[in-house]
PDB file of C-alpha atoms in Angstrom:
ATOM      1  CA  UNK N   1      34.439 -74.671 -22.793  1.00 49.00           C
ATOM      2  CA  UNK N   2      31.453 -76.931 -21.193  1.00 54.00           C
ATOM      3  CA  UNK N   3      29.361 -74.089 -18.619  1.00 60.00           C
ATOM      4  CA  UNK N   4      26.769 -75.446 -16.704  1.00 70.00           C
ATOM      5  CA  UNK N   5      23.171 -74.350 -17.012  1.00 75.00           C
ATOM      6  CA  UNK N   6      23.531 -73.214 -13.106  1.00 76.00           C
ATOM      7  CA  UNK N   7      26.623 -71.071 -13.835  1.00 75.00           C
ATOM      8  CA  UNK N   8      24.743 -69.595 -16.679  1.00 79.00           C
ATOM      9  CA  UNK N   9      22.050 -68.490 -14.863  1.00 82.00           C
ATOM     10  CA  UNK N  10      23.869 -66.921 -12.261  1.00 81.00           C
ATOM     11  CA  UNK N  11      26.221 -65.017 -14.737  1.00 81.00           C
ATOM     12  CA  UNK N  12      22.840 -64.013 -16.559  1.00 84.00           C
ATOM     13  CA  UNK N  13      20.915 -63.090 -12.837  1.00 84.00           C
ATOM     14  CA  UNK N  14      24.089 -60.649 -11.816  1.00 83.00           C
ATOM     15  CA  UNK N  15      23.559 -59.016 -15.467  1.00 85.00           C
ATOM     16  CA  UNK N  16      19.805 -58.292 -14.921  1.00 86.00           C
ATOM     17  CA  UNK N  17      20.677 -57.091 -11.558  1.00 86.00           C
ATOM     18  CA  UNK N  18      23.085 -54.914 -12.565  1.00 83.00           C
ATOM     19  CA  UNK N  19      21.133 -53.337 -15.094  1.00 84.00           C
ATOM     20  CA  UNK N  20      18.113 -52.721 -13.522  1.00 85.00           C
ATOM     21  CA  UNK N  21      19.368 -50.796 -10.758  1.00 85.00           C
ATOM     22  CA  UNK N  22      18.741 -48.027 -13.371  1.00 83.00           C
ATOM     23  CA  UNK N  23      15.396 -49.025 -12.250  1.00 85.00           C
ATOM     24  CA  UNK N  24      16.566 -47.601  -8.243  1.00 86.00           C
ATOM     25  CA  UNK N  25      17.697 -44.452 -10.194  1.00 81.00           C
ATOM     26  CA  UNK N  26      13.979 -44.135 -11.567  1.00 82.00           C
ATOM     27  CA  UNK N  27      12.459 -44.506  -8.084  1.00 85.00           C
ATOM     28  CA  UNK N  28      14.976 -41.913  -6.618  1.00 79.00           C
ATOM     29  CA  UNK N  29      14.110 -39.561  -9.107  1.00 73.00           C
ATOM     30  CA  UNK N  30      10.417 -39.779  -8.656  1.00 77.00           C
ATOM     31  CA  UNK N  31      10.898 -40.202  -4.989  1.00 79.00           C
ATOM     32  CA  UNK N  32      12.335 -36.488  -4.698  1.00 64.00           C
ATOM     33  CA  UNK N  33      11.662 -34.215  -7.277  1.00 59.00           C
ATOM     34  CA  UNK N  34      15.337 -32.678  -7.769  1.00 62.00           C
ATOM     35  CA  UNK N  35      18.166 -34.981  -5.981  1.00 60.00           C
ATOM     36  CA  UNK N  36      20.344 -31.910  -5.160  1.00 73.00           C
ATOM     37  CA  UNK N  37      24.150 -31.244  -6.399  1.00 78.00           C
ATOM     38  CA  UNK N  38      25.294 -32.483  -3.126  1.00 82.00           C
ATOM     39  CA  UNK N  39      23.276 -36.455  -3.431  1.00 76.00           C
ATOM     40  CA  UNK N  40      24.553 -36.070  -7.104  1.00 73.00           C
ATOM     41  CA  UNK N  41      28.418 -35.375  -6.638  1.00 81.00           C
ATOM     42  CA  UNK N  42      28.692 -38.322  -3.998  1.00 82.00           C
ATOM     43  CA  UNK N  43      26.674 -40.996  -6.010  1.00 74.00           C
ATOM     44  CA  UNK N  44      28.750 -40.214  -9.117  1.00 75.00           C
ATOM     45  CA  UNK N  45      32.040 -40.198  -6.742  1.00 82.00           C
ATOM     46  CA  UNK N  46      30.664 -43.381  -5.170  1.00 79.00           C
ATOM     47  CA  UNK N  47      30.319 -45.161  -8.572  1.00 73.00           C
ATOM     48  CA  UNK N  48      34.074 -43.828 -10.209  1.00 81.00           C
ATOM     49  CA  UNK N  49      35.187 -45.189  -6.938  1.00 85.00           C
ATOM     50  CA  UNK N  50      33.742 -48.084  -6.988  1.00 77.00           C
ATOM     51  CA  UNK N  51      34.864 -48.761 -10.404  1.00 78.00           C
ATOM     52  CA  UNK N  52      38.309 -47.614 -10.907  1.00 86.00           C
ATOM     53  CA  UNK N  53      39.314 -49.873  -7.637  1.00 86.00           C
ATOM     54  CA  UNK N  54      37.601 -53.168  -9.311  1.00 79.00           C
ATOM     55  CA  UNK N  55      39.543 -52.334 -12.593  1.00 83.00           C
ATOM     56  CA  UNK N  56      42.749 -52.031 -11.412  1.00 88.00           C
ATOM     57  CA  UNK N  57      42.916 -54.127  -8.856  1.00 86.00           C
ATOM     58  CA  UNK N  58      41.000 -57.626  -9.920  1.00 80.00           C
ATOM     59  CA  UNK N  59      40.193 -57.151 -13.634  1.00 80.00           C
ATOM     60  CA  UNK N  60      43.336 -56.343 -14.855  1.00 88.00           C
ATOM     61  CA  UNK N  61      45.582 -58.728 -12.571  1.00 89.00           C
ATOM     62  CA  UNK N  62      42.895 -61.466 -13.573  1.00 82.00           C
ATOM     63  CA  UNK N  63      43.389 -60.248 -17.222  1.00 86.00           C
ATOM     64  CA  UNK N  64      47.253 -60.959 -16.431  1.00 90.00           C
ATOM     65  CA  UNK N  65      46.775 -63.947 -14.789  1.00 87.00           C
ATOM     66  CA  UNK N  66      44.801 -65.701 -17.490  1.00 83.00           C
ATOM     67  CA  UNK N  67      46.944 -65.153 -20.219  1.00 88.00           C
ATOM     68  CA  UNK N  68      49.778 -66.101 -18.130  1.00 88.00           C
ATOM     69  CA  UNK N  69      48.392 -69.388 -18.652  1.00 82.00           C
ATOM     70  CA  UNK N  70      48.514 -69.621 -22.341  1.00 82.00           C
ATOM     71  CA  UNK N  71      52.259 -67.616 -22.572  1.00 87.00           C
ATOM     72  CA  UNK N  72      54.966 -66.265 -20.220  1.00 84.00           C
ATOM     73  CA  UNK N  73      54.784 -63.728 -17.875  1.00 85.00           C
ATOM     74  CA  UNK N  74      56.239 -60.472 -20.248  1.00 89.00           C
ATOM     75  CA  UNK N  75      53.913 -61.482 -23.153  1.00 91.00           C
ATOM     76  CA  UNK N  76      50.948 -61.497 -20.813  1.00 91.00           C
ATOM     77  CA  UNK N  77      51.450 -58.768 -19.601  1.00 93.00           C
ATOM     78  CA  UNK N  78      51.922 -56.483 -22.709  1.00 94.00           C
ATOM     79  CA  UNK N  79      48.651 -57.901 -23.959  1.00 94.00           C
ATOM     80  CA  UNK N  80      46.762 -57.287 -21.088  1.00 93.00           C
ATOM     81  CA  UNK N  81      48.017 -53.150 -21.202  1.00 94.00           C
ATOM     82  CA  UNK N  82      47.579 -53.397 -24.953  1.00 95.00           C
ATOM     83  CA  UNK N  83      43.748 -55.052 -24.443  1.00 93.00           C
ATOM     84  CA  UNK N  84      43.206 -52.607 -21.724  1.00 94.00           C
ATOM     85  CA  UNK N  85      44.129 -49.388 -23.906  1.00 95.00           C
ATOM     86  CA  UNK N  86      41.821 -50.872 -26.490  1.00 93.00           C
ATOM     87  CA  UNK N  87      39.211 -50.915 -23.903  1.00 89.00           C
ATOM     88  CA  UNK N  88      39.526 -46.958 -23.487  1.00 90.00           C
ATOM     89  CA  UNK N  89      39.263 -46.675 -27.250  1.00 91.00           C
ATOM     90  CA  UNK N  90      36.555 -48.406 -27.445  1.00 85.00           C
ATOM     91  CA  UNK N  91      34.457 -46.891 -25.046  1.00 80.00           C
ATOM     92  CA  UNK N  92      35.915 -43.582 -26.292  1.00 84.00           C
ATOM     93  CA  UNK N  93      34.944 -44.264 -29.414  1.00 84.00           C
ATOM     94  CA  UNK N  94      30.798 -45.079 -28.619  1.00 75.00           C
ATOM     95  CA  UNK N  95      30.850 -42.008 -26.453  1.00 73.00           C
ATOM     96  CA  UNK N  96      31.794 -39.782 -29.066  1.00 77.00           C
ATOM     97  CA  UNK N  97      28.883 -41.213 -31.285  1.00 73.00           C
ATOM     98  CA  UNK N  98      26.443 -40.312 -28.205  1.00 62.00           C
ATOM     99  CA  UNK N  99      25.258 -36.608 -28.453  1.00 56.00           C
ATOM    100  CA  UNK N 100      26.747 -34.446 -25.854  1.00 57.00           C
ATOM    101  CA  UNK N 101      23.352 -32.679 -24.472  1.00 54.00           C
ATOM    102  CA  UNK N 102      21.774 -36.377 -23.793  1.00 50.00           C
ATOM    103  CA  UNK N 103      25.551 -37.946 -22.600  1.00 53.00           C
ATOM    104  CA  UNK N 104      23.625 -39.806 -19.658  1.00 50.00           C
ATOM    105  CA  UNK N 105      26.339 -38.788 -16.965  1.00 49.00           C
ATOM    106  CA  UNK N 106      26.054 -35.375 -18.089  1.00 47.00           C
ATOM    107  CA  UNK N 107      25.227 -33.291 -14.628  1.00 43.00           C
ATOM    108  CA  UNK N 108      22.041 -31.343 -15.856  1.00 47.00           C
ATOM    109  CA  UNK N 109      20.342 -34.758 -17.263  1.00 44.00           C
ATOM    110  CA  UNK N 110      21.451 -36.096 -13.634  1.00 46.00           C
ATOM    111  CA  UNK N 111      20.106 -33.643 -11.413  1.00 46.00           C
ATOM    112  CA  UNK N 112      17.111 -32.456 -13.552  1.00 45.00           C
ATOM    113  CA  UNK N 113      18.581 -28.772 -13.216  1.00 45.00           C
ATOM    114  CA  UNK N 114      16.748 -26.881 -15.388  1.00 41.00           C
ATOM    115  CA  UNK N 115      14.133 -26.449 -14.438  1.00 42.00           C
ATOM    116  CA  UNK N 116      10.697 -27.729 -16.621  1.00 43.00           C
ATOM    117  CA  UNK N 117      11.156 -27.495 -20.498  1.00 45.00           C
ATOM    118  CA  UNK N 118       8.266 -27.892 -23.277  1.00 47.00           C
ATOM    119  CA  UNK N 119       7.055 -31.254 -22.775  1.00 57.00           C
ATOM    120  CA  UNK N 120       7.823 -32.816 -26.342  1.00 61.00           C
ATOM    121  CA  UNK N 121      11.570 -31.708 -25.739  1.00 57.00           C
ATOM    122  CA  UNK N 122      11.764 -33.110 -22.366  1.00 56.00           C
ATOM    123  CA  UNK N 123      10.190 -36.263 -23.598  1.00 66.00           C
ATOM    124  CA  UNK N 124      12.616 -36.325 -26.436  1.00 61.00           C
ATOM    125  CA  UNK N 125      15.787 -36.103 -23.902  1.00 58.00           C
ATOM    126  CA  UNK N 126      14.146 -38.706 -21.690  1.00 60.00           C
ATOM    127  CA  UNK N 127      14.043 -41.193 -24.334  1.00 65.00           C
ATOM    128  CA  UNK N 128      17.162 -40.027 -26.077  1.00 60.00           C
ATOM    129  CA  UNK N 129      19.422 -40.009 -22.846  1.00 60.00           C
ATOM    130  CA  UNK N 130      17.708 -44.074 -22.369  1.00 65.00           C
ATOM    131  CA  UNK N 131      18.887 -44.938 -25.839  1.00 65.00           C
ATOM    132  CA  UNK N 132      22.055 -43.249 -24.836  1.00 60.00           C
ATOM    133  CA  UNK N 133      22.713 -45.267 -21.856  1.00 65.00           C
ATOM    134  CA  UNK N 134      21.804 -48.331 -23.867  1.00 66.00           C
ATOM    135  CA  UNK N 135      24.374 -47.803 -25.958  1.00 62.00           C
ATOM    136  CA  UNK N 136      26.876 -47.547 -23.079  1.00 61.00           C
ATOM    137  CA  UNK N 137      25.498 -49.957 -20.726  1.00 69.00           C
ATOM    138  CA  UNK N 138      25.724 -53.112 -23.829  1.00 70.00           C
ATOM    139  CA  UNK N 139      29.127 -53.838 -23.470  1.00 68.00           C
ATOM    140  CA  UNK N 140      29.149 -53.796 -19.206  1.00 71.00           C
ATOM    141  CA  UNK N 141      26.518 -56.263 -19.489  1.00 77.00           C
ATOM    142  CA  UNK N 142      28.332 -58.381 -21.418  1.00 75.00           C
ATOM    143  CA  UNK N 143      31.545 -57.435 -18.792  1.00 71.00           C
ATOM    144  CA  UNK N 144      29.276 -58.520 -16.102  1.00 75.00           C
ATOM    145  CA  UNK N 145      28.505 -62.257 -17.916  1.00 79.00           C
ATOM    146  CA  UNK N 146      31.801 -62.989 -19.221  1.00 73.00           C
ATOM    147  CA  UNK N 147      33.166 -62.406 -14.960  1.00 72.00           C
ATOM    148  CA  UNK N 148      30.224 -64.211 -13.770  1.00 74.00           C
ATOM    149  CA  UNK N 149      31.398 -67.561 -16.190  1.00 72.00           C
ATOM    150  CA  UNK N 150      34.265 -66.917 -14.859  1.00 68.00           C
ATOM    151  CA  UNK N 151      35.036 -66.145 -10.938  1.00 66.00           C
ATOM    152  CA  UNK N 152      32.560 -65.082  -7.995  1.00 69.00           C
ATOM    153  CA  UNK N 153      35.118 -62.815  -6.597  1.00 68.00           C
ATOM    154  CA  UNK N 154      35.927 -60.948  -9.806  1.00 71.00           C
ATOM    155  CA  UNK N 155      31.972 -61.356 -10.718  1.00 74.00           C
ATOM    156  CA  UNK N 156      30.459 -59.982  -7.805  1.00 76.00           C
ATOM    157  CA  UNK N 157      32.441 -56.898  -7.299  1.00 73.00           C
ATOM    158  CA  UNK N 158      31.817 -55.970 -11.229  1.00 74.00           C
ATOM    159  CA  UNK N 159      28.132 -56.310 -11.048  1.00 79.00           C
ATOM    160  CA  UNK N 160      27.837 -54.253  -7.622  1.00 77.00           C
ATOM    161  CA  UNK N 161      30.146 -51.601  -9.577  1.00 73.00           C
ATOM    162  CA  UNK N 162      28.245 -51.385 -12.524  1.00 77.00           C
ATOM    163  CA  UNK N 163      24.520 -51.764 -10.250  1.00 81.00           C
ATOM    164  CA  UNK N 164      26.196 -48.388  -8.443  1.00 76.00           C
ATOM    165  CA  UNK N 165      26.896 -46.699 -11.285  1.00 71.00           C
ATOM    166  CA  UNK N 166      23.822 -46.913 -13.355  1.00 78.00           C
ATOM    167  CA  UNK N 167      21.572 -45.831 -10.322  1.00 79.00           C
ATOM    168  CA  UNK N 168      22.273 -42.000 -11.226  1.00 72.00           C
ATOM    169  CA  UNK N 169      21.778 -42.848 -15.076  1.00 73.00           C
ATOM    170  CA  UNK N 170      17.862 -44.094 -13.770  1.00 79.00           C
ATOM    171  CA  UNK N 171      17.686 -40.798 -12.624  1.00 75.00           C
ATOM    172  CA  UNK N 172      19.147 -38.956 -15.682  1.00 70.00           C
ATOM    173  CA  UNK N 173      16.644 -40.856 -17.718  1.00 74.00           C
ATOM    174  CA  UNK N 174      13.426 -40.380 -15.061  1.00 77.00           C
ATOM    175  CA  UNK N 175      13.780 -36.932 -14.803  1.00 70.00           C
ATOM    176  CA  UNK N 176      13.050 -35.212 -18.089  1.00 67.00           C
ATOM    177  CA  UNK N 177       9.963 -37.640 -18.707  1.00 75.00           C
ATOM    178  CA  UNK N 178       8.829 -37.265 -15.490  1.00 74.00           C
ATOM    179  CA  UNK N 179       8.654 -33.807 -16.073  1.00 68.00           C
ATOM    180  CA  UNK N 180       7.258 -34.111 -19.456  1.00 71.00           C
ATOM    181  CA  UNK N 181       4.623 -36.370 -18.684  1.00 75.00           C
ATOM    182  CA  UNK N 182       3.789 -35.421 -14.595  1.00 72.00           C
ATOM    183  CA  UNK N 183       4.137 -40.100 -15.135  1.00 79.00           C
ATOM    184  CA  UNK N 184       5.945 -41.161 -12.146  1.00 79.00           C
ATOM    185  CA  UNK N 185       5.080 -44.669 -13.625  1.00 84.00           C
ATOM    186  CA  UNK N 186       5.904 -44.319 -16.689  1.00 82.00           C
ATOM    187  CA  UNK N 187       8.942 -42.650 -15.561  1.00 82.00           C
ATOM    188  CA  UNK N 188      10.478 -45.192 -13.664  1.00 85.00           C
ATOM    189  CA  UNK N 189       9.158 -47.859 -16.222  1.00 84.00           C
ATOM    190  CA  UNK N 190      11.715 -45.999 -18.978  1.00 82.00           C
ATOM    191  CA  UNK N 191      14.372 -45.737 -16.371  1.00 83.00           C
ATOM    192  CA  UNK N 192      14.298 -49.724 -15.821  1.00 84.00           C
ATOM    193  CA  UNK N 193      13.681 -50.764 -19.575  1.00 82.00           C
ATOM    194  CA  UNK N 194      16.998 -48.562 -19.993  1.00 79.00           C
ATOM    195  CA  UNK N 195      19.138 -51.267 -18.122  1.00 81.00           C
ATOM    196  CA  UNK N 196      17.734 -54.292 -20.360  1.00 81.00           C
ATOM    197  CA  UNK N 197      20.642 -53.419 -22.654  1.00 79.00           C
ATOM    198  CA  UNK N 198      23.039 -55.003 -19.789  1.00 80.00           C
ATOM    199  CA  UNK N 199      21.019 -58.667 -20.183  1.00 83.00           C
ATOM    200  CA  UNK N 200      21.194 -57.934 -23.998  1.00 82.00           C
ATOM    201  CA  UNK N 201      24.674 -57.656 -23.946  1.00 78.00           C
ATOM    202  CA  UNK N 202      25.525 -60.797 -21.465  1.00 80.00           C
ATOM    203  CA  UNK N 203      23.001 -62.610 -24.480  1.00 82.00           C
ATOM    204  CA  UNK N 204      25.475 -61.456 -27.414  1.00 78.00           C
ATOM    205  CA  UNK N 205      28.614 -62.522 -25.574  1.00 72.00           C
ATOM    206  CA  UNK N 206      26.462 -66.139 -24.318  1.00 75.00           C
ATOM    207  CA  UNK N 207      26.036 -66.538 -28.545  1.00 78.00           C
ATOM    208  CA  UNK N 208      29.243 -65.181 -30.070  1.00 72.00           C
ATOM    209  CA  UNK N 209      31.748 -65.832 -27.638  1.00 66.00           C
ATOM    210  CA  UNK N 210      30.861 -68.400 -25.423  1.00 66.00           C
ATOM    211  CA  UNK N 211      32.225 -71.004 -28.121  1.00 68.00           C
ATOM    212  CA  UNK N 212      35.522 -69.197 -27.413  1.00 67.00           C
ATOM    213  CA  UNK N 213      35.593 -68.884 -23.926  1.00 65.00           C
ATOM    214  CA  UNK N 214      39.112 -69.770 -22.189  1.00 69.00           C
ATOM    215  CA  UNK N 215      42.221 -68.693 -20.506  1.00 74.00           C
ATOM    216  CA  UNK N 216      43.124 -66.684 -23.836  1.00 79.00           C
ATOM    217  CA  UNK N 217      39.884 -65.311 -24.213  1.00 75.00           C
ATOM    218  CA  UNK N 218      39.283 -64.289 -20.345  1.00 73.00           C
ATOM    219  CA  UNK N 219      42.653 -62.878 -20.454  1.00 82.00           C
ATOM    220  CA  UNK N 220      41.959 -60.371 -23.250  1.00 84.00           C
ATOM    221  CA  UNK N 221      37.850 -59.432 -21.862  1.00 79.00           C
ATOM    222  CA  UNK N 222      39.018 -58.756 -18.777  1.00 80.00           C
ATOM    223  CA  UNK N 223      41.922 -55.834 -19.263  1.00 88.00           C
ATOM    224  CA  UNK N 224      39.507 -54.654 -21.938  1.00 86.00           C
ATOM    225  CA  UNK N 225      36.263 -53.666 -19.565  1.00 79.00           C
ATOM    226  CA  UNK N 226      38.752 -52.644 -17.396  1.00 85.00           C
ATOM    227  CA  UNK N 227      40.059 -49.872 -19.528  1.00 89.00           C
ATOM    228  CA  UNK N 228      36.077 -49.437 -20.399  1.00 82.00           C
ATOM    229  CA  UNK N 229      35.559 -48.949 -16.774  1.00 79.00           C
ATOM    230  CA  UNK N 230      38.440 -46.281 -15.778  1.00 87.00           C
ATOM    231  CA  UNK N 231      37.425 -44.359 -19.229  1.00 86.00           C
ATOM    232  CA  UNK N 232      33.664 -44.018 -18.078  1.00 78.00           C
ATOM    233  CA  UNK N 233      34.693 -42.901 -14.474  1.00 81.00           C
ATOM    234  CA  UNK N 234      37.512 -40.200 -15.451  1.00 85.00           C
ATOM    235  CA  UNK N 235      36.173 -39.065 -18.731  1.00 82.00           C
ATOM    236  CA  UNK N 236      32.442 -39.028 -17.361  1.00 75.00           C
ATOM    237  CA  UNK N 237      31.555 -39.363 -13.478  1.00 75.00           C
ATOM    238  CA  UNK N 238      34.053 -37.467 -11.851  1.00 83.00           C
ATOM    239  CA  UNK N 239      33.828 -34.332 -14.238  1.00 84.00           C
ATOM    240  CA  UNK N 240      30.211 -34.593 -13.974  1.00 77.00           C
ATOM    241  CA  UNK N 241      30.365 -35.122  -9.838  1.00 80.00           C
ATOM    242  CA  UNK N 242      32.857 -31.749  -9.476  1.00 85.00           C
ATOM    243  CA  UNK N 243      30.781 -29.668 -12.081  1.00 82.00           C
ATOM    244  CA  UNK N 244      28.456 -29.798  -9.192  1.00 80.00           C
ATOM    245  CA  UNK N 245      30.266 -27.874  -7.509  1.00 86.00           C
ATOM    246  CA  UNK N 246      30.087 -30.277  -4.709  1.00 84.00           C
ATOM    247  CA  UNK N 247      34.152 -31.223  -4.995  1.00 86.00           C
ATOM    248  CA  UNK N 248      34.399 -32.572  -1.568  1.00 90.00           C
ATOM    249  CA  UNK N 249      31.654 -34.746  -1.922  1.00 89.00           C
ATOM    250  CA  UNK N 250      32.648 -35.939  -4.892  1.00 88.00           C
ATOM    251  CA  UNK N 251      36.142 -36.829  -3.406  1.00 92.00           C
ATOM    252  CA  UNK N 252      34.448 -38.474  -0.144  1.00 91.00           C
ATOM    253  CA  UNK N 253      31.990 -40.816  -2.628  1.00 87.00           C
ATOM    254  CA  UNK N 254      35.309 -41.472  -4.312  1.00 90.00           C
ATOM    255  CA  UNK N 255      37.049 -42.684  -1.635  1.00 92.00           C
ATOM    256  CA  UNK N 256      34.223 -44.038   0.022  1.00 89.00           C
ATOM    257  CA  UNK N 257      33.178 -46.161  -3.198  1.00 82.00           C
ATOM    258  CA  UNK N 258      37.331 -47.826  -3.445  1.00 87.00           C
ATOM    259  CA  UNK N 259      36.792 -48.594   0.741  1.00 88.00           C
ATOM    260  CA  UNK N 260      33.282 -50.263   0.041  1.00 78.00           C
ATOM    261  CA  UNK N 261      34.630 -52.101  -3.205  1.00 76.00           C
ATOM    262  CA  UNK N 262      37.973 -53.061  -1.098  1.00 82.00           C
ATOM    263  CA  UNK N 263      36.405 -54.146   1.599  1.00 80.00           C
ATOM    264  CA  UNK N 264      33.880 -56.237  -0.170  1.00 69.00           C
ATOM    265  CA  UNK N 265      37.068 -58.161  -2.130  1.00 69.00           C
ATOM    266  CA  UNK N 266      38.713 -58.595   1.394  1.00 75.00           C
ATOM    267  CA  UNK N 267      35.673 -60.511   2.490  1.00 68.00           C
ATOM    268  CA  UNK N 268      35.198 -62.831  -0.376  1.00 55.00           C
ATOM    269  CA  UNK N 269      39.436 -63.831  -0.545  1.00 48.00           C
TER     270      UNK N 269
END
C-alpha cells in the first residue's frame, strides 16, 4: 500500500501528541501538589469514557467494515470479535507482567496519597511506574498510527482518547519523583519522556507492518486496540476512579467522556 509522506506525518504528529500529553499530567502534578480523590475519579472516568465509546462504536464497526471487504459479512464479523478478544488478552497479558505497586493507573501512584516516602524509594517508583506506562502505552501508539494511515474520523477520536487517558499516568509518574527529588523539572521532564513509547510504537508498526497494510490488515488492528482499549478502562481506570471513593464522579467523567467523544464523531460525519 503506497502512503504519502504527508499522511505519514500526520499519522506520526497525532502519535507524539497523544503521548506527550503524559507531559500535561507532569505539569498538573507539579502545578498542585496532591490532585485530590475528587480531580482523580473524574479524569480517570473521563478517559474510560472516552475510550470505551471510541472502541465500540468506530473501531470495531471499522474493524467490521474492512474485512467485509476482503470476505462476506458473517466471516467478518467473527474475525473482528475473535481479533477483538485477542486484543483483551493481549493487553491482559502485558499488565500482568507490570508489578502491581507501580501499575500506572493504580490510585495511590495517581494521586500521590501517601504521603512523602524515603527518597531512593520514591525515585525508584517514579521511574518504575514510567517504564511501566511505557510498556502499556507501545502498542496505543502504534493504535494511534495504524488509524491515522487510515481515516481522520476514526484517527482523531483515538488519539484525543488515548491524549485523555495518559494525562493522569503524567501525574502517576511526576509525583513520586517530584517528591523524591523537590525537581519540578525534572519531574515533568520524566512524565513527558514516558509518552515517547507512543511515537516508538507508531515507528515499529511504520517498519513491520506498513508493507502489509490493507483492508485485511486494518480489519484485524482495529477490533484488536479496541479490545486493548475496553480492557485498560474496565480492568484499570474505573476500579482505580471508584477506589477513590469519589463514585459519582467517577460515573459523571464517565458519562461525560462518551458525550465529549460522541459529540466530537457527530461533528466530523
Amino acid at each position: 500500500m503506497g502512503v504519502e509522506l504527508s499522511t505519514l506525518a500526520f499519522a506520526f504528529g497525532l502519535t507524539l501528541f497523544a503521548g506527550l500529553a503524559t507531559g500535561i499530567g507532569g505539569l498538573i502534578a507539579v502545578m498542585k501538589r496532591n490532585p485530590g480523590p475528587q480531580f482523580i475519579a473524574g479524569a480517570l472516568g473521563l478517559s474510560a469514557g472516552v475510550m470505551l465509546y471510541v472502541s465500540m462504536m468506530e473501531l470495531l464497526p471499522a474493524g467490521v467494515e474492512s474485512l467485509g471487504e476482503e470476505m462476506g459479512e458473517r466471516p467478518a464479523n467473527w474475525l473482528a470479535v475473535g481479533a477483538f478478544f485477542a486484543g483483551i488478552l493481549l493487553i491482559a497479558v502485558i499488565d500482568r507482567l507490570v508489578p502491581e505497586d507501580v501499575n500506572p493507573h493504580g490510585t495511590e501512584g495517581a494521586s500521590g496519597k501517601g504521603g512523602r516516602g524515603p527518597e531512593p524509594a520514591m525515585m525508584k517508583t517514579g521511574v518504575m511506574t514510567a517504564v511501566a506506562i511505557g510498556i502499556h502505552n507501545f502498542p496505543e501508539g502504534f493504535a494511534t498510527f495504524i488509524s491515522g494511515l487510515e481515516d481522520l474520523t476514526i484517527a482523531l477520536p483515538v488519539a484525543l482518547a488515548i491524549a485523555i487517558h495518559n494525562i493522569p499516568e503524567g501525574i502517576a509518574v511526576a509525583v513520586p519523583i517530584r517528591e523524591a527529588t523537590e525537581d519540578r523539572r525534572k519531574a515533568v521532564r520524566w512524565a513527558t519522556l514516558s509518552g515517547l513509547a507512543e511515537p516508538a510504537g507508531a515507528l515499529v508498526g511504520f517498519l513491520l507492518f506498513l508493507p502489509l497494510m490493507g483492508p485485511l490488515t486494518l480489519g484485524l488492528v482495529f477490533p484488536l486496540v479496541a479490545g486493548i482499549m475496553v480492557f485498560i478502562s474496565l480492568d484499570e481506570l474505573l476500579p482505580a476512579a471508584i477506589a477513590t471513593g469519589k463514585n459519582h464522579a467517577a460515573i459523571y467523567g464517565l458519562v461525560l467522556g462518551m458525550a465529549i467523544m460522541a459529540l466530537s464523531l457527530l461533528l466530523f460525519i
